[in-house]
CSV table of C-alpha atoms and ligand atoms in Angstrom, one decimal:
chain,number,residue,atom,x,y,z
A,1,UNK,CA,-20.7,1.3,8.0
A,2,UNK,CA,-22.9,-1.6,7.4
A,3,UNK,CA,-21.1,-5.0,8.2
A,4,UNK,CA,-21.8,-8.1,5.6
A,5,UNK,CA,-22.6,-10.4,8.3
A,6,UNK,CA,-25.8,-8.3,9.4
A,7,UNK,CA,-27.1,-7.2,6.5
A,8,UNK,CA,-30.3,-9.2,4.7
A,9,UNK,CA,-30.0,-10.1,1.3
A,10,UNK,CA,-33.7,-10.6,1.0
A,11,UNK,CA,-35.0,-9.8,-2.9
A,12,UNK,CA,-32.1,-7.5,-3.8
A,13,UNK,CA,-30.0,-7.4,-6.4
A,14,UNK,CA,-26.9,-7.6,-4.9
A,15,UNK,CA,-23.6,-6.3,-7.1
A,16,UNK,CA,-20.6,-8.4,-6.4
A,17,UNK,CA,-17.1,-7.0,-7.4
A,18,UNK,CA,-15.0,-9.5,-7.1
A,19,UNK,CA,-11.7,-10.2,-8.5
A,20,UNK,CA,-11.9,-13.5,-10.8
A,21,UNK,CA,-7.9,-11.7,-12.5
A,22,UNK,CA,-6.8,-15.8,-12.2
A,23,UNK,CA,-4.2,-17.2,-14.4
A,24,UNK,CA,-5.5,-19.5,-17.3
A,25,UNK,CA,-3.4,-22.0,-19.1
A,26,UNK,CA,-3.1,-22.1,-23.1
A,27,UNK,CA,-6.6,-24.3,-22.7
A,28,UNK,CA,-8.2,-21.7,-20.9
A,29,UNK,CA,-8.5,-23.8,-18.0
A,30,UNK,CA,-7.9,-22.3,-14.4
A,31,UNK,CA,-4.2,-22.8,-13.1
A,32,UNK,CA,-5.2,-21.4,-9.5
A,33,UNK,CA,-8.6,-21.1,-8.4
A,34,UNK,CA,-7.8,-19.4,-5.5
A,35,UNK,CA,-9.7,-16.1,-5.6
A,36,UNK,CA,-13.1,-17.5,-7.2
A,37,UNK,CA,-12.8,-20.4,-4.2
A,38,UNK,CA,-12.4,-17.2,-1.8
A,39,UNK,CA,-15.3,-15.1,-3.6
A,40,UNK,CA,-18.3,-18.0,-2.8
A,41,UNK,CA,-18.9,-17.5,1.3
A,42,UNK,CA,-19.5,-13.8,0.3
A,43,UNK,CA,-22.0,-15.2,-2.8
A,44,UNK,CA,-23.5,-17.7,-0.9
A,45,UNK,CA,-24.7,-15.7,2.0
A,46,UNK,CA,-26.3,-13.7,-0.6
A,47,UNK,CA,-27.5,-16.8,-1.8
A,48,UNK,CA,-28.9,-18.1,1.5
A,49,UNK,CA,-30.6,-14.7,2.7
A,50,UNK,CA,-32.8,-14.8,-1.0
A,51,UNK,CA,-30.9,-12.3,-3.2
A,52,UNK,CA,-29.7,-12.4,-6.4
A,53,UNK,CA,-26.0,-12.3,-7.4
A,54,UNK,CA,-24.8,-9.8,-10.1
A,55,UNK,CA,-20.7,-10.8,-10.5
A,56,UNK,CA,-18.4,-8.0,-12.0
A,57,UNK,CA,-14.7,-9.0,-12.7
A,58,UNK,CA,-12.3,-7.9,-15.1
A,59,UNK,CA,-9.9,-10.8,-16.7
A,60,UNK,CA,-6.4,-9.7,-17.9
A,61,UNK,CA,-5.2,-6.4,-19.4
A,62,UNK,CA,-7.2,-6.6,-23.0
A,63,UNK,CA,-7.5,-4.3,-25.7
A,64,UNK,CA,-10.8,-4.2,-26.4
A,65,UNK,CA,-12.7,-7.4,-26.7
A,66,UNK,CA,-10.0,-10.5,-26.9
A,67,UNK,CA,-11.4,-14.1,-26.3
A,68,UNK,CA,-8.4,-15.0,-24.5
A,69,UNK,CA,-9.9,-12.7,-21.6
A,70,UNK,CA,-13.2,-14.0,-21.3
A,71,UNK,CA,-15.1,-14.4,-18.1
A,72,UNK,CA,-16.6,-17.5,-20.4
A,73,UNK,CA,-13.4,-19.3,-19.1
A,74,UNK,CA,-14.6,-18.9,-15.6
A,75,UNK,CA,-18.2,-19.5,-15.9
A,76,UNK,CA,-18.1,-23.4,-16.0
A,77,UNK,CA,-15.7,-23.5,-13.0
A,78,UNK,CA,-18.2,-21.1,-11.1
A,79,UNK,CA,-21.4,-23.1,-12.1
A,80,UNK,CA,-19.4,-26.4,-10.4
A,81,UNK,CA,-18.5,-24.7,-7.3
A,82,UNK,CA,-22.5,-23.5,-6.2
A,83,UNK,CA,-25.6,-25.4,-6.2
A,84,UNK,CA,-27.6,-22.5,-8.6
A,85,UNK,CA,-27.4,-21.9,-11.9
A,86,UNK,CA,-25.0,-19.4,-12.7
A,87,UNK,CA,-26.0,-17.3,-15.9
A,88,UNK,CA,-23.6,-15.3,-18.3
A,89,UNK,CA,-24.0,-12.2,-20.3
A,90,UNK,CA,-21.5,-12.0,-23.3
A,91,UNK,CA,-21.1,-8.2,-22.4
A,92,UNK,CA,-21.6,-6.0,-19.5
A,93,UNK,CA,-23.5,-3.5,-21.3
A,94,UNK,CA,-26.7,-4.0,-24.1
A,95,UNK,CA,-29.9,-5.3,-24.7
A,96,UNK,CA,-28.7,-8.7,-23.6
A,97,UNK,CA,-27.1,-8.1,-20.7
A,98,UNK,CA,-30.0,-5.9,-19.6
A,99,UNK,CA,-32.7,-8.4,-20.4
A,100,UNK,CA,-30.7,-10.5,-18.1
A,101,UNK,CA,-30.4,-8.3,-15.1
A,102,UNK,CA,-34.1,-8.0,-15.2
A,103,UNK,CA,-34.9,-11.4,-15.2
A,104,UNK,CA,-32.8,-12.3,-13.0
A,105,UNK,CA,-34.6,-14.0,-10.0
A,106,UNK,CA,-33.7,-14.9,-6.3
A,107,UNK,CA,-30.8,-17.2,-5.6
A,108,UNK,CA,-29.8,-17.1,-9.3
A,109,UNK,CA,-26.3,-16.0,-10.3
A,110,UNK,CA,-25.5,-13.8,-13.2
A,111,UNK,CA,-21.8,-13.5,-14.3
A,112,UNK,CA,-21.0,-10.2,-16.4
A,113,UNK,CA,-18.4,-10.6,-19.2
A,114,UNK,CA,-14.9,-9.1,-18.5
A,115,UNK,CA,-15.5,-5.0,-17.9
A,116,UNK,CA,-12.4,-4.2,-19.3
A,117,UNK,CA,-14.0,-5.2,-22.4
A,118,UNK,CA,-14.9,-1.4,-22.2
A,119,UNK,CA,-11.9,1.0,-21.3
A,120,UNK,CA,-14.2,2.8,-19.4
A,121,UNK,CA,-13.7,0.6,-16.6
A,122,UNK,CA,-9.8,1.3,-15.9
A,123,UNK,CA,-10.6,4.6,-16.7
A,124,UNK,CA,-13.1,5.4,-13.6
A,125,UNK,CA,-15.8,6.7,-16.0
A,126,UNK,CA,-19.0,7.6,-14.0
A,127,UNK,CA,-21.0,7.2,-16.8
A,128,UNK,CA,-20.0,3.2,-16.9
A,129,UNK,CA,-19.9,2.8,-13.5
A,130,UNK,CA,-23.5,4.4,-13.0
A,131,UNK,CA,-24.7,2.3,-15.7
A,132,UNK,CA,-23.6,-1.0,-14.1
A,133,UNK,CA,-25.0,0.6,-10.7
A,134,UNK,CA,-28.1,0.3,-12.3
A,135,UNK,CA,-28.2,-3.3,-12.5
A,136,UNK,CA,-28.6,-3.7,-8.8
A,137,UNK,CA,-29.5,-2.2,-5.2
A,138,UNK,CA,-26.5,-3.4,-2.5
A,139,UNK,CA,-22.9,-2.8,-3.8
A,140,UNK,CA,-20.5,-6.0,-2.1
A,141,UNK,CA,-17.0,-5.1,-2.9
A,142,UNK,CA,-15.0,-8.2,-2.6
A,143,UNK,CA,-11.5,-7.7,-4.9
A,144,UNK,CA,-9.2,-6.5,-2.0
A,145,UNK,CA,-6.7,-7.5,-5.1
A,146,UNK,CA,-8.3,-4.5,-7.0
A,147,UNK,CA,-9.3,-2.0,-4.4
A,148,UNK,CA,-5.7,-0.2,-5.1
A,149,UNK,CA,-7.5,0.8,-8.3
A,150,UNK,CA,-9.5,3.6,-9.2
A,151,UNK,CA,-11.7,2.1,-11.2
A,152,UNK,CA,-15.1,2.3,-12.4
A,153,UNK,CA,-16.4,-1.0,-10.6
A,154,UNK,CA,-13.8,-1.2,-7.9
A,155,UNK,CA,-14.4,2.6,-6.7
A,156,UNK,CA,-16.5,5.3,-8.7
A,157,UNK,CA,-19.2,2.7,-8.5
A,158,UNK,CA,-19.9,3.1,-4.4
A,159,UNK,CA,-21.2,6.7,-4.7
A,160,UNK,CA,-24.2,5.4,-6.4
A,161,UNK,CA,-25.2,3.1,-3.1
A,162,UNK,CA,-24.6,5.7,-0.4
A,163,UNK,CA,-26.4,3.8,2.4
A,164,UNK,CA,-26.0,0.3,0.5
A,165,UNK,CA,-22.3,-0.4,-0.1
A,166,UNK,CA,-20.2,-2.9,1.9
A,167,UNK,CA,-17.0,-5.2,1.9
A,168,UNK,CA,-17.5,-8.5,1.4
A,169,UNK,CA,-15.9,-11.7,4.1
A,170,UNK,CA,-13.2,-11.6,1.7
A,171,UNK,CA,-12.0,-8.2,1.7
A,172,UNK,CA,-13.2,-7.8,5.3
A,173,UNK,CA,-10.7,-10.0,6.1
A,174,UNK,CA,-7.9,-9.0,4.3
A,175,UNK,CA,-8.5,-5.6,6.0
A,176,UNK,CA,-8.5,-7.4,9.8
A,177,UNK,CA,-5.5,-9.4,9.1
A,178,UNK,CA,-3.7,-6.6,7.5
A,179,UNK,CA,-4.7,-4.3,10.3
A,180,UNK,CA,-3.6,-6.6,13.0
A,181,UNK,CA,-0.2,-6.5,11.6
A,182,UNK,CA,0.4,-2.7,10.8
A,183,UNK,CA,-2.0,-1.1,13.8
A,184,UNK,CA,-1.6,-3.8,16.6
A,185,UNK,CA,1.5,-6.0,16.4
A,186,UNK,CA,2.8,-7.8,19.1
A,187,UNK,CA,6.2,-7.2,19.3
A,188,UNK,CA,9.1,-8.0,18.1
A,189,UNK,CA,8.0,-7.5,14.8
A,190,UNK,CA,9.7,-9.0,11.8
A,191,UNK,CA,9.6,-8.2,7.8
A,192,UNK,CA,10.9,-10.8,5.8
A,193,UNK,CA,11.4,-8.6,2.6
A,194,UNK,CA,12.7,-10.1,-0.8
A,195,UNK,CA,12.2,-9.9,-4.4
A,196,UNK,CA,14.0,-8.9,-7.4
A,197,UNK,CA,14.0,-4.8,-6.8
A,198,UNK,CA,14.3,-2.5,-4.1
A,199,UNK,CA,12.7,0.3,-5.9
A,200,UNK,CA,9.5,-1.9,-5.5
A,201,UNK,CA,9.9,-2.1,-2.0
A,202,UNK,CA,11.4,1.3,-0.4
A,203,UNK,CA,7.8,3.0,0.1
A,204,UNK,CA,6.9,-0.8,2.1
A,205,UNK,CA,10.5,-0.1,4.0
A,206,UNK,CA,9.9,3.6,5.1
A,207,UNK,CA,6.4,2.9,6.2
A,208,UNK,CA,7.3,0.0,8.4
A,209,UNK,CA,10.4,1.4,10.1
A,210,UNK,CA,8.5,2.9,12.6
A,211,UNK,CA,6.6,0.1,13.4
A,212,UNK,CA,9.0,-3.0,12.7
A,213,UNK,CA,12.0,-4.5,15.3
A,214,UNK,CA,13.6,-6.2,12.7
A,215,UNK,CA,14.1,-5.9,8.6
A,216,UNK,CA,15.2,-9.1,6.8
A,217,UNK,CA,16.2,-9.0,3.3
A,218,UNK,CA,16.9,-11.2,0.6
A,219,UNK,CA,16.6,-11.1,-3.0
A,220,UNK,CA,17.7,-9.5,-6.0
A,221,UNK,CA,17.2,-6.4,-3.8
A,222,UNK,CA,19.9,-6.9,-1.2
A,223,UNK,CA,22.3,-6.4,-3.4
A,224,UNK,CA,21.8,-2.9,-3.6
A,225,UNK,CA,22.1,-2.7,0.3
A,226,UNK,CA,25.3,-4.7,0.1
A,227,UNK,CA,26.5,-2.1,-3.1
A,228,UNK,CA,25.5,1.0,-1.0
A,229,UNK,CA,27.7,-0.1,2.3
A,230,UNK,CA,30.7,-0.3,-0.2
A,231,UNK,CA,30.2,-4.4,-0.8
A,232,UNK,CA,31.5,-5.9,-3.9
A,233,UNK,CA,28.5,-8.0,-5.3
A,234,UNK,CA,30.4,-9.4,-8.3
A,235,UNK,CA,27.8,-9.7,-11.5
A,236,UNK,CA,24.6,-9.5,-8.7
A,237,UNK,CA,21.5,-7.2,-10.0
A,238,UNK,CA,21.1,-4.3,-8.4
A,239,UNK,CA,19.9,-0.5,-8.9
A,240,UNK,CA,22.4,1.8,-9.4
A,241,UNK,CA,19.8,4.7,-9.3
A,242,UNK,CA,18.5,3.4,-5.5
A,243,UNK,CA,22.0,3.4,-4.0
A,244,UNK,CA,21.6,6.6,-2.2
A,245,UNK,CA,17.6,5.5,-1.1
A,246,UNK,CA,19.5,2.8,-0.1
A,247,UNK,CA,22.4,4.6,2.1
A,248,UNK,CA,19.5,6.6,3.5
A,249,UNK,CA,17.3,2.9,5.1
A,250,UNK,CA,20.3,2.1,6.3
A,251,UNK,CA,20.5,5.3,8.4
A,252,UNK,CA,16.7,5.6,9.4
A,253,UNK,CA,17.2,1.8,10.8
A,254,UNK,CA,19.9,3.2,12.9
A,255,UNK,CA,17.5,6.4,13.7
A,256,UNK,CA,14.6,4.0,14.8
A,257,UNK,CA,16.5,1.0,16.5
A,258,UNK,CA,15.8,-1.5,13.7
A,259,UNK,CA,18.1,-4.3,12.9
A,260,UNK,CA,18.0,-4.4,9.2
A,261,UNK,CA,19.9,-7.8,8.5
A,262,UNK,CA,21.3,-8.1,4.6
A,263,UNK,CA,22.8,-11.4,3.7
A,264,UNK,CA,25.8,-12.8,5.0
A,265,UNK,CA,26.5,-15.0,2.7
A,266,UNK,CA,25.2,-15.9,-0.9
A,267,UNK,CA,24.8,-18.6,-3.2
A,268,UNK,CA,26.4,-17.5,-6.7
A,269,UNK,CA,26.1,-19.1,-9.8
A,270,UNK,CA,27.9,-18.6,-13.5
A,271,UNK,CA,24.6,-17.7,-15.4
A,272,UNK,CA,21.1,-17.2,-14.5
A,273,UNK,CA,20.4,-20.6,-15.2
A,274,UNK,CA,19.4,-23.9,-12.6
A,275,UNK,CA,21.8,-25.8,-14.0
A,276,UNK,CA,24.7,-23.4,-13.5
A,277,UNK,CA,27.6,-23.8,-11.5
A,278,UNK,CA,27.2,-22.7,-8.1
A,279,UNK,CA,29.3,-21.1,-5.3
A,280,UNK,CA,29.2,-19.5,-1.5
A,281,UNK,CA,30.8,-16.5,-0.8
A,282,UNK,CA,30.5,-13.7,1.9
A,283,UNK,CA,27.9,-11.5,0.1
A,284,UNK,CA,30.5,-8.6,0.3
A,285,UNK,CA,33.0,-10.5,-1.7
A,286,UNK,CA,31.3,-11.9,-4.9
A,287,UNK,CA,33.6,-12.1,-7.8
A,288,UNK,CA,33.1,-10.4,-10.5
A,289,UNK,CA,32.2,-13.1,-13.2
A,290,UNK,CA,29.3,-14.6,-10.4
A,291,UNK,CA,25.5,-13.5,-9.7
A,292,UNK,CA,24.3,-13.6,-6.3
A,293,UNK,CA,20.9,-15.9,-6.5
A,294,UNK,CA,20.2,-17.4,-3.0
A,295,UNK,CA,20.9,-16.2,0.6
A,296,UNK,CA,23.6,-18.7,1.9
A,297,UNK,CA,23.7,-21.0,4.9
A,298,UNK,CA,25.0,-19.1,7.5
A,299,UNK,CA,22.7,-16.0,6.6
A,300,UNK,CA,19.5,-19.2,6.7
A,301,UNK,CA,20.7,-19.7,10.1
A,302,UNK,CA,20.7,-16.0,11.1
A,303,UNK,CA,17.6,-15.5,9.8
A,304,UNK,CA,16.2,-18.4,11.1
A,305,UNK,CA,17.2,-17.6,14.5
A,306,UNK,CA,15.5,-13.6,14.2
A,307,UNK,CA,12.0,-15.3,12.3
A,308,UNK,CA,11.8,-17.5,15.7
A,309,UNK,CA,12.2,-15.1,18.1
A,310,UNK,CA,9.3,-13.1,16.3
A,311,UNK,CA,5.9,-12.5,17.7
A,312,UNK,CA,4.6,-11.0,14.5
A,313,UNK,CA,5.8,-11.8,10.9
A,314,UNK,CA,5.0,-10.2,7.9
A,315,UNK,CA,6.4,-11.9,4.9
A,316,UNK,CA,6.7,-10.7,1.0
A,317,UNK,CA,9.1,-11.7,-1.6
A,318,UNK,CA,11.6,-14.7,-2.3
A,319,UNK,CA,14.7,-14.3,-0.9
A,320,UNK,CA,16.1,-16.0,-4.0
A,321,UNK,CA,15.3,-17.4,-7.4
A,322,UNK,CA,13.1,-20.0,-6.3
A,323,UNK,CA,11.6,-20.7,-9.6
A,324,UNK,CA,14.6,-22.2,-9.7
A,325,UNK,CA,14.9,-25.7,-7.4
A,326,UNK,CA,18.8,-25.4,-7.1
A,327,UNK,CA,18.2,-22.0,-5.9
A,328,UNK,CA,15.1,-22.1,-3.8
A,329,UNK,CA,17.1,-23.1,-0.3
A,330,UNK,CA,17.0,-19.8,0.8
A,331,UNK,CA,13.3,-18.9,0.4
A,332,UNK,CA,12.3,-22.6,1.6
A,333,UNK,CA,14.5,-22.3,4.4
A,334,UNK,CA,12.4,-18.6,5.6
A,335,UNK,CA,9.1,-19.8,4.8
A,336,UNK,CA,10.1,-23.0,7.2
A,337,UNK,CA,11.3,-20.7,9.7
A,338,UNK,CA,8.2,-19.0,9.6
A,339,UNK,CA,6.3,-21.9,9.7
A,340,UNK,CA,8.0,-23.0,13.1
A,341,UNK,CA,6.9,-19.2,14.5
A,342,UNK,CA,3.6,-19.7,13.8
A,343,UNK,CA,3.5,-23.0,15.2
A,344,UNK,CA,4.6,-21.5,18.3
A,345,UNK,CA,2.1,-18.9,18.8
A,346,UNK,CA,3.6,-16.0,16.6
A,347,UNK,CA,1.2,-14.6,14.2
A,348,UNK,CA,2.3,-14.6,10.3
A,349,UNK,CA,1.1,-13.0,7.8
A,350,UNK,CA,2.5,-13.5,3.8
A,351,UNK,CA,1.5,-12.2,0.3
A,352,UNK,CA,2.8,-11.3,-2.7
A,353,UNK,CA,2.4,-13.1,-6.5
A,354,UNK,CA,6.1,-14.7,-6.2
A,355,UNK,CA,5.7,-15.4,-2.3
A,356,UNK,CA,2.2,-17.3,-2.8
A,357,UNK,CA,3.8,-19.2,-6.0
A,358,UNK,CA,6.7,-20.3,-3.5
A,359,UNK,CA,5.2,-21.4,-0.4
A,360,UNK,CA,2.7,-23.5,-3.1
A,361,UNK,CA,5.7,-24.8,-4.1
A,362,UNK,CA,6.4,-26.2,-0.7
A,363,UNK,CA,3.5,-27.0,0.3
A,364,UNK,CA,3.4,-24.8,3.0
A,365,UNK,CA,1.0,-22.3,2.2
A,366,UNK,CA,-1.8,-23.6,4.7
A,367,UNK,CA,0.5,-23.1,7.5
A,368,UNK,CA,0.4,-19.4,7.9
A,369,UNK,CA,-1.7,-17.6,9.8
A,370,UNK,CA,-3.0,-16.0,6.7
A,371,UNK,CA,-1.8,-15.6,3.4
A,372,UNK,CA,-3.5,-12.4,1.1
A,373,UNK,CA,-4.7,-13.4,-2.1
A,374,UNK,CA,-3.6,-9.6,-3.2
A,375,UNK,CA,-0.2,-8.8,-4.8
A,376,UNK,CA,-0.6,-4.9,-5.5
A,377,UNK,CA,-2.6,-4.0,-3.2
A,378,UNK,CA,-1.4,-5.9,-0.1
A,379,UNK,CA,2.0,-3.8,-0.7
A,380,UNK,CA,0.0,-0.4,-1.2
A,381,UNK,CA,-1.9,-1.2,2.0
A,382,UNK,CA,1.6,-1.7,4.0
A,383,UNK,CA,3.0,1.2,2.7
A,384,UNK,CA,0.1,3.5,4.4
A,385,UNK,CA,-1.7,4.4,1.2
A,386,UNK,CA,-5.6,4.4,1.2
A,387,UNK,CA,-6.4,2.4,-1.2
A,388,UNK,CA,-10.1,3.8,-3.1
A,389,UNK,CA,-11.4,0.4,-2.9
A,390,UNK,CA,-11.7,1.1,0.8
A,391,UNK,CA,-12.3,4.3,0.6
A,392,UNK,CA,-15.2,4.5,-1.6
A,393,UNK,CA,-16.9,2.0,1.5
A,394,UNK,CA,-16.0,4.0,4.0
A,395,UNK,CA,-16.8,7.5,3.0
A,396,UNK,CA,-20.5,8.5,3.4
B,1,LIG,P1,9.3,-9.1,-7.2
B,1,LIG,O1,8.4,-9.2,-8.4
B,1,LIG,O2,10.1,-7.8,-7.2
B,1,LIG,O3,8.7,-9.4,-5.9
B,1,LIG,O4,10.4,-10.2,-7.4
B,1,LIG,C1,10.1,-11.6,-7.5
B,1,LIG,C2,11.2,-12.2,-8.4
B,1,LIG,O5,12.5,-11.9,-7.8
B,1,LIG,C3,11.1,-13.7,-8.4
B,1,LIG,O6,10.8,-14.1,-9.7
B,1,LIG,C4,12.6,-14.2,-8.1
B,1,LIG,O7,13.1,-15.1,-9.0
B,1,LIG,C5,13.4,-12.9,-8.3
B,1,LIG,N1,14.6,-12.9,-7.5
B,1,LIG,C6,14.8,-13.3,-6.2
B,1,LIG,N2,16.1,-13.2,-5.9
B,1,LIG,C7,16.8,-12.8,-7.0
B,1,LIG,C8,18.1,-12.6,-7.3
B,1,LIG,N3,19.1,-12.8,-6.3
B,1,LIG,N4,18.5,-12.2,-8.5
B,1,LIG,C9,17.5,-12.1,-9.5
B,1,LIG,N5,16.2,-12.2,-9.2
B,1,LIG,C10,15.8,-12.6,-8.0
């Protein structure tokens, strides 16, 4: 396995996947730059040894070519943030983007246009992917936030570089930190769990039981929990269908000595709505006209009390509609407590789309030991799965 940090870019033509999936405005301007910002120690090195930089990225779910999903919309950002010039073919494949490959010369960036432009890309096709192998000799995977794909540049591509392929500093580290959590964690171990569905979440919850001291929940998703012990959540949303997956955590907890905490209490409102009325009750004794859409005080003070007695903290999904400020208390409240535990030595890690958009929110999100840039993937990666972005690196 050949490690990024050892290996001399000298006059190759290095293929970068990286994941440049960032959300754009109706301007088409960048509304979190996050994952190109975390993609340039990886390019730069390249830079710095003498090679040539060859960036694949996809952009969006389009059908077919849709301008909305153009790399384009990246390009100037990426020629700000580095000192080269940063070139741009209009299409991955073609004269054009050939005659650009070819010219391309040391320290130069070229930035392929979205490959999902083709459907060949989301469809794994070896043809595609041998193609765009073509256009270099070192394969650098750097979209941890992909590798839970099987796709043509994300995977299929790596059999073509059998002695040439390697993670990039980005997804290296994603891979450490992640590792440190699920194969070495000190103990006791805490998962903060939230979100809107437990059906998301139950392959995450099986995987860590056996690895975990304590499960916290919150969310749309304790409800169920609440439901399946016989609660009465009032109008709360939860999955009928999951009840008896639900039944059955709350038996394997018991089984493996894991205190799975649920809510204690919850902040309730009239309608799914900031400015609706809003009320406390013991989470097993919402009324039936109320929605459950915050954990409650005295549940923040459990809570609280379990995050700061952690030694390791993994962290994914609001523990309430925090999109919404007059229910965010419950999800600021964690991330705080979380905060506090890092600052005393534990080690936290937190990811997740809705859990990266909240700590933001709070400015909070430099505060944790590390926070994945993945939303997918992260979760596939905690529930055991081998991802084939990995894979296809790590097989011969
Ligand atoms: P997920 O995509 O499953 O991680 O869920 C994230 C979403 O769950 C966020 O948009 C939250 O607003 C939402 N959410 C959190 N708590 C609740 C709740 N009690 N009821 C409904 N939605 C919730």
């Amino acid at each position: 396995m050949i490690h990024i940090q050892n290996y001399d870019f000298k006059d190759k033509k290095v293929l970068v996947r990286v994941d440049y999936n960032v959300p754009l405005n109706e301007k088409f301007e960048i509304d979190d730059t996050t994952r190109i910002d975390a993609s340039l120690k990886t390019i730069n090195k390249i830079l710095k040894d003498g090679g040539a930089v060859i960036l694949l990225s996809h952009l969006g779910r389009p059908n077919g070519r849709e301008y909305k999903y153009s790399l384009e919309h990246i390009h100037n950002y990426l020629q700000k943030k580095v000192d080269v010039k940063v070139f741009f073919a209009e299409d991955c494949l073609g004269e054009e983007a050939q005659r650009l490959v070819d010219a391309l010369p040391p320290r130069k960036i070229l930035l392929l246009e979205n490959l999902r432009f083709h459907e060949e890309e989301m469809k794994g096709d070896v043809e595609f992917a041998k193609k765009l192998a073509s256009y270099g000799n070192v394969y650098v995977n750097d979209a941890f936030s992909a590798a839970h794909r099987e796709h043509a540049s994300t995977s299929v591509i790596a059999r073509f570089f059998p002695n040439n392929k390697m993670f990039g500093f980005l997804m290296q580290n994603e891979i450490d930190n992640l590792n440190k959590v699920m194969l070495h964690p000190k103990h006791p171990f805490t998962a903060i769990l939230g979100g809107s569905k437990i059906s998301t979440k139950i392959d995450i919850i099986n995987n860590l039981l056996n690895k975990v001291d304590n499960i916290v929940l919150g969310g749309g998703m304790n409800y169920t929990v609440h439901k399946a012990m016989g609660g009465d959540i009032g109008a709360s949303l939860y999955e009928e269908n999951m009840l008896p997956v639900a039944r059955e955590i709350i038996n394997k907890a018991k089984e493996y000595n894991v205190n799975l905490y649920t809510s204690i209490d919850t902040v309730t409102a009239t309608k799914f709505a900031n400015d609706a009325v809003r009320r406390v009750y013991y989470t097993p004794t919402i009324p039936l006209d109320m929605e459950g859409m915050d954990i409650g005080p005295e549940s923040c003070v459990k809570y609280r009390d379990v995050i700061l007695k952690s030694a390791t903290i993994l962290w994914n999904g609001p523990l309430g509609v925090f999109e919404f400020d007059n229910f965010s208390n419950g999800t600021f409240m964690v991330a705080d407590a979380v905060v506090k535990a890092t600052e005393k030595g534990a080690f936290s890690l937190v990811g997740g789309g809705d859990t990266i958009s909240s700590i933001n929110k709070f400015k909070l999100a430099d505060k944790f030991n590390y926070v994945s840039t993945a939303g997918g993937a992260m979760l596939e990666f905690c529930e055991g799965r081998q991802l084939p972005g990995i894979r296809s690196i790590l097989e011969d």
